[in-house]
Tab-separated table of C-alpha atoms in Angstrom:
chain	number	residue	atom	x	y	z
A	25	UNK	CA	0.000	0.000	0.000
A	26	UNK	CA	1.263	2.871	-1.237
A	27	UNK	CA	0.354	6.296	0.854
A	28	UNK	CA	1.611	9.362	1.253
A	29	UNK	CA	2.310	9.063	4.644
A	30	UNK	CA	4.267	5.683	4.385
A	31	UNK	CA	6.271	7.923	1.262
A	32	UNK	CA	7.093	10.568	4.144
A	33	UNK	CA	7.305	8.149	7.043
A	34	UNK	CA	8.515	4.574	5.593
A	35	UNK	CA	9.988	3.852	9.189
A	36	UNK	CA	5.877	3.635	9.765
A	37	UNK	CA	5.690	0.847	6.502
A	38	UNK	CA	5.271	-2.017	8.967
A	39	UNK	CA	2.924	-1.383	11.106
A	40	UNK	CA	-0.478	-2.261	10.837
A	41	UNK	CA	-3.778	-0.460	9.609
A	42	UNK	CA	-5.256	-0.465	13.420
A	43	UNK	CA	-1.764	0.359	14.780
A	44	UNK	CA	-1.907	3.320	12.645
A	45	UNK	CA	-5.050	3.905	14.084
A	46	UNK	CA	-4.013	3.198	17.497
A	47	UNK	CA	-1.262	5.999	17.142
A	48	UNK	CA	-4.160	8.718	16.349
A	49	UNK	CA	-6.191	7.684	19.104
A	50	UNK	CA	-3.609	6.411	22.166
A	51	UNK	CA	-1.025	9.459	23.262
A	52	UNK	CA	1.117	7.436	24.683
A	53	UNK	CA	1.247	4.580	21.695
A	54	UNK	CA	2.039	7.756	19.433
A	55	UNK	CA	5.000	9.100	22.095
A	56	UNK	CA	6.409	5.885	22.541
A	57	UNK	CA	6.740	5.346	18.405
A	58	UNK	CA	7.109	8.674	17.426
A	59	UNK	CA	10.842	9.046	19.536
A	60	UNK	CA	11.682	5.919	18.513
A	61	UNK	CA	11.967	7.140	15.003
A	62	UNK	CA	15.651	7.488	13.431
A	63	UNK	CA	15.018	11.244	12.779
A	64	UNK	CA	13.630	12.193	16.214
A	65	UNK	CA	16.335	10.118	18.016
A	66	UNK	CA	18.721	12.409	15.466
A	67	UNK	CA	16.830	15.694	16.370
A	68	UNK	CA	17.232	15.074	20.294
A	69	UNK	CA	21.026	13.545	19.877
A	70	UNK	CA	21.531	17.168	18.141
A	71	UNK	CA	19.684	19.011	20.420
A	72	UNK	CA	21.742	17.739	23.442
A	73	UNK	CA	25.076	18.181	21.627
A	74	UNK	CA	23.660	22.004	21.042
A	75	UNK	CA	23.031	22.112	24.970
A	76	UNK	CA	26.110	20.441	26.097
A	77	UNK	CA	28.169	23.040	23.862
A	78	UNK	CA	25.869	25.804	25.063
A	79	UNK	CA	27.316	25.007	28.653
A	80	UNK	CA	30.455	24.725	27.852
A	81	UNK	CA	30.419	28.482	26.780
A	82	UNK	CA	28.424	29.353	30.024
A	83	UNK	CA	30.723	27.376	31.864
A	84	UNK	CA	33.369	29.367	30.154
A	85	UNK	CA	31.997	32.972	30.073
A	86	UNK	CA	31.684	32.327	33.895
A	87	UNK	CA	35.645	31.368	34.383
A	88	UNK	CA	36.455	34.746	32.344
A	89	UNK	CA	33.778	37.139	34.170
A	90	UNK	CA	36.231	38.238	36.673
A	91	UNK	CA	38.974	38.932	34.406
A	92	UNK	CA	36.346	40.379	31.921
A	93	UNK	CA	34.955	42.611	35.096
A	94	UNK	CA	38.527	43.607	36.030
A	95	UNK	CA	39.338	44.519	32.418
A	96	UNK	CA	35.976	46.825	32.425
A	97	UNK	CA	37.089	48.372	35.486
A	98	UNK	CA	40.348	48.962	34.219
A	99	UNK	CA	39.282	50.477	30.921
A	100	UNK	CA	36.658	52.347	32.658
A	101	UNK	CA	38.836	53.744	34.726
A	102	UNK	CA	41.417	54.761	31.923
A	103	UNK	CA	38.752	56.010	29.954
A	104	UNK	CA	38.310	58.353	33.320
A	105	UNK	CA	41.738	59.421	33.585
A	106	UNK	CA	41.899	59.998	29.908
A	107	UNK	CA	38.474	62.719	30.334
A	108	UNK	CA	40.400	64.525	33.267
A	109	UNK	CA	43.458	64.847	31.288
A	110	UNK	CA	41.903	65.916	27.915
A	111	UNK	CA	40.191	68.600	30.403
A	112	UNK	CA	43.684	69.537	32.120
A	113	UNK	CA	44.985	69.657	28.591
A	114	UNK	CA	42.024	72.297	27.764
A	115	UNK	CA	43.114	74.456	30.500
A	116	UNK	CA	46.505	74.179	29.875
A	117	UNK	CA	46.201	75.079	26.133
A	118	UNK	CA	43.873	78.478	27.579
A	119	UNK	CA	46.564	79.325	29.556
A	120	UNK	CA	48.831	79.243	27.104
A	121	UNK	CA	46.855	81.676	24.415
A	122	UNK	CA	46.295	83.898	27.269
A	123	UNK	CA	49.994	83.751	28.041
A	124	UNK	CA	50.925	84.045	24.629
A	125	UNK	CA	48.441	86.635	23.804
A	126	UNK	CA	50.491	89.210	25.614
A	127	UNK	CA	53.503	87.876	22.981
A	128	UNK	CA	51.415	88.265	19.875
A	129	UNK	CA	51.950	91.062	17.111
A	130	UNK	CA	48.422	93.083	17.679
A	131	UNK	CA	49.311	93.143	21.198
A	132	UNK	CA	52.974	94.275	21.084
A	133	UNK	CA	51.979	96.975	18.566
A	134	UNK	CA	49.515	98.116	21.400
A	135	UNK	CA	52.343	98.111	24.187
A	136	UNK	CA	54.474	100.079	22.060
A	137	UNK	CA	51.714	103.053	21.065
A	138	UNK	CA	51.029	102.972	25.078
A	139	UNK	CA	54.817	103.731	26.271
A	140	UNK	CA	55.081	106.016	23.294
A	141	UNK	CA	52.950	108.089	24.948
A	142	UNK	CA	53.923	107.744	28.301
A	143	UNK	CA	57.561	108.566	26.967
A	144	UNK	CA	55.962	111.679	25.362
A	145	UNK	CA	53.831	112.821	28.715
A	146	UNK	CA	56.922	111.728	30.895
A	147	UNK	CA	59.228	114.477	28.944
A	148	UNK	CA	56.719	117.126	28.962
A	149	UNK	CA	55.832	116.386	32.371
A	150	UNK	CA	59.420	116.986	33.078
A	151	UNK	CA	59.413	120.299	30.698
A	152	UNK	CA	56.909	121.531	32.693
A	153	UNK	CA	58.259	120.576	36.122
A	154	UNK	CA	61.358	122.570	34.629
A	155	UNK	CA	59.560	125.839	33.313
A	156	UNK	CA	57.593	125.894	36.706
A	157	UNK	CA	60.665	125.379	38.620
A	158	UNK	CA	62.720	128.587	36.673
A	159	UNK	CA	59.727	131.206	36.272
A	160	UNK	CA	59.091	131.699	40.080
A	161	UNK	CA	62.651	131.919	41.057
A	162	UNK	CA	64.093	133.749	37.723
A	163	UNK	CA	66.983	132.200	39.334
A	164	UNK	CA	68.690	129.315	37.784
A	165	UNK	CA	72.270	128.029	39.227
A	166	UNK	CA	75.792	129.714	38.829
A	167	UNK	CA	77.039	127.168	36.944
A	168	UNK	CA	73.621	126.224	34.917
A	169	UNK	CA	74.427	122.406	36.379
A	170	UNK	CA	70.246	122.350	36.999
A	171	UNK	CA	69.977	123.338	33.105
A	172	UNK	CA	72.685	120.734	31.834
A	173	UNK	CA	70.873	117.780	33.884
A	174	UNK	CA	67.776	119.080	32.557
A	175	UNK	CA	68.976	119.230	28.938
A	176	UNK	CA	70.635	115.496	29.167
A	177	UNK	CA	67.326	114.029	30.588
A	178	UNK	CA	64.996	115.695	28.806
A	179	UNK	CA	67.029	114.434	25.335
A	180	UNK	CA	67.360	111.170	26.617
A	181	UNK	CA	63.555	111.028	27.254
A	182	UNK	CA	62.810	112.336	23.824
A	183	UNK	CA	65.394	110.188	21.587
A	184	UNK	CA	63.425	107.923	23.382
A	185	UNK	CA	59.883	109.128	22.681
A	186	UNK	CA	61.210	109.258	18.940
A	187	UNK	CA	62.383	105.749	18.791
A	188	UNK	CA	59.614	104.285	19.937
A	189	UNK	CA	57.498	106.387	17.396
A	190	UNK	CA	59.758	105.759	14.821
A	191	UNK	CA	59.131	101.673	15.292
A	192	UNK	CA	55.572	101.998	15.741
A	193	UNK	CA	55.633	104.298	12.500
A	194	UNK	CA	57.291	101.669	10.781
A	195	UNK	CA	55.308	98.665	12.065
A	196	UNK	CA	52.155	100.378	11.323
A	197	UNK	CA	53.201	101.254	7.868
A	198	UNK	CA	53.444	97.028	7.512
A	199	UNK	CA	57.489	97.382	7.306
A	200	UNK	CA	58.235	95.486	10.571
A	201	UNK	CA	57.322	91.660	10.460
A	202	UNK	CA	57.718	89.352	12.715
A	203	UNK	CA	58.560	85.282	12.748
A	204	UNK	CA	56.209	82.822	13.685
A	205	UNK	CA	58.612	81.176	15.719
């Protein structure tokens, strides 16, 4: 007899009509046959290989947790170290433009324009300390030693004044450059 079933199931070939019917109407007839089959037995003989390996990985993933946790800790606490430096580094590098700010061309220029005119209020302030100091008296000394010390300061304040105008002239006039080093 030639059925379908017996073409999907010829391990089922020799049993009988009524034991075929027996397996449809007795559970534990149809348990009892169906894992005695070849491909069940192969299905469960597979399926215990696939657990035995799946606890040999447990059983391995368990022996490396520690060292795994330890490693995490590690990293996380390099990855930690590595924040707060990058951050030091930040503060270090806006140091550093602030320090070198007072270094940079724009800023230099500025300096230089300032004690220009300090230089230039310095020898009149000194002109005018002079004048005040000769038109009340009338009287200047015997030797004109007060007008001598005057006349050597107050030049050395202007060649001075005239230097540093001179440069910042020149600078601002794009004739002065400076390295990058």
């Amino acid at each position: 007899m030639a059925t379908p079933l017996l073409a999907d199931f010829p391990e089922l070939a020799h049993l009988s009509r009524e034991d075929l019917e027996d397996l449809l109407t007795d559970p534990q007839y149809f348990q009892a046959i169906f894992h005695s089959l070849d491909r069940v037995k192969g299905l469960y003989q597979g399926h215990a290989e696939l657990g035995m390996a799946n606890e040999s990985i447990a059983n391995n993933n368990l022996r490396l947790q520690e060292s795994l946790y330890q490693l995490r800790s590690e990293t996380q606490e390099a990855f930690n170290e590595a924040k707060a430096l990058e951050a030091r580094w930040k503060e270090i590098e806006k140091e550093q433009r602030e320090v070198y700010q007072r270094f940079s061309p724009q800023f230099l220029l500025m300096r230089l324009k300032h004690s220009t005119i300090a230089q230039d209020d310095a020898s009149e302030a000194l002109a005018s300390a002079f004048i005040n100091e000769q038109v009340p008296s009338g009287i200047s000394t015997p030797n004109g030693a007060g007008v001598d010390e005057f006349i050597k300061e107050f030049k050395e304040l202007r060649k001075v004044y005239h230097k540093r105008a001179m440069w910042s002239e020149r600078w601002s006039d794009g004739k002065i450059a400076w390295r990058a080093d």
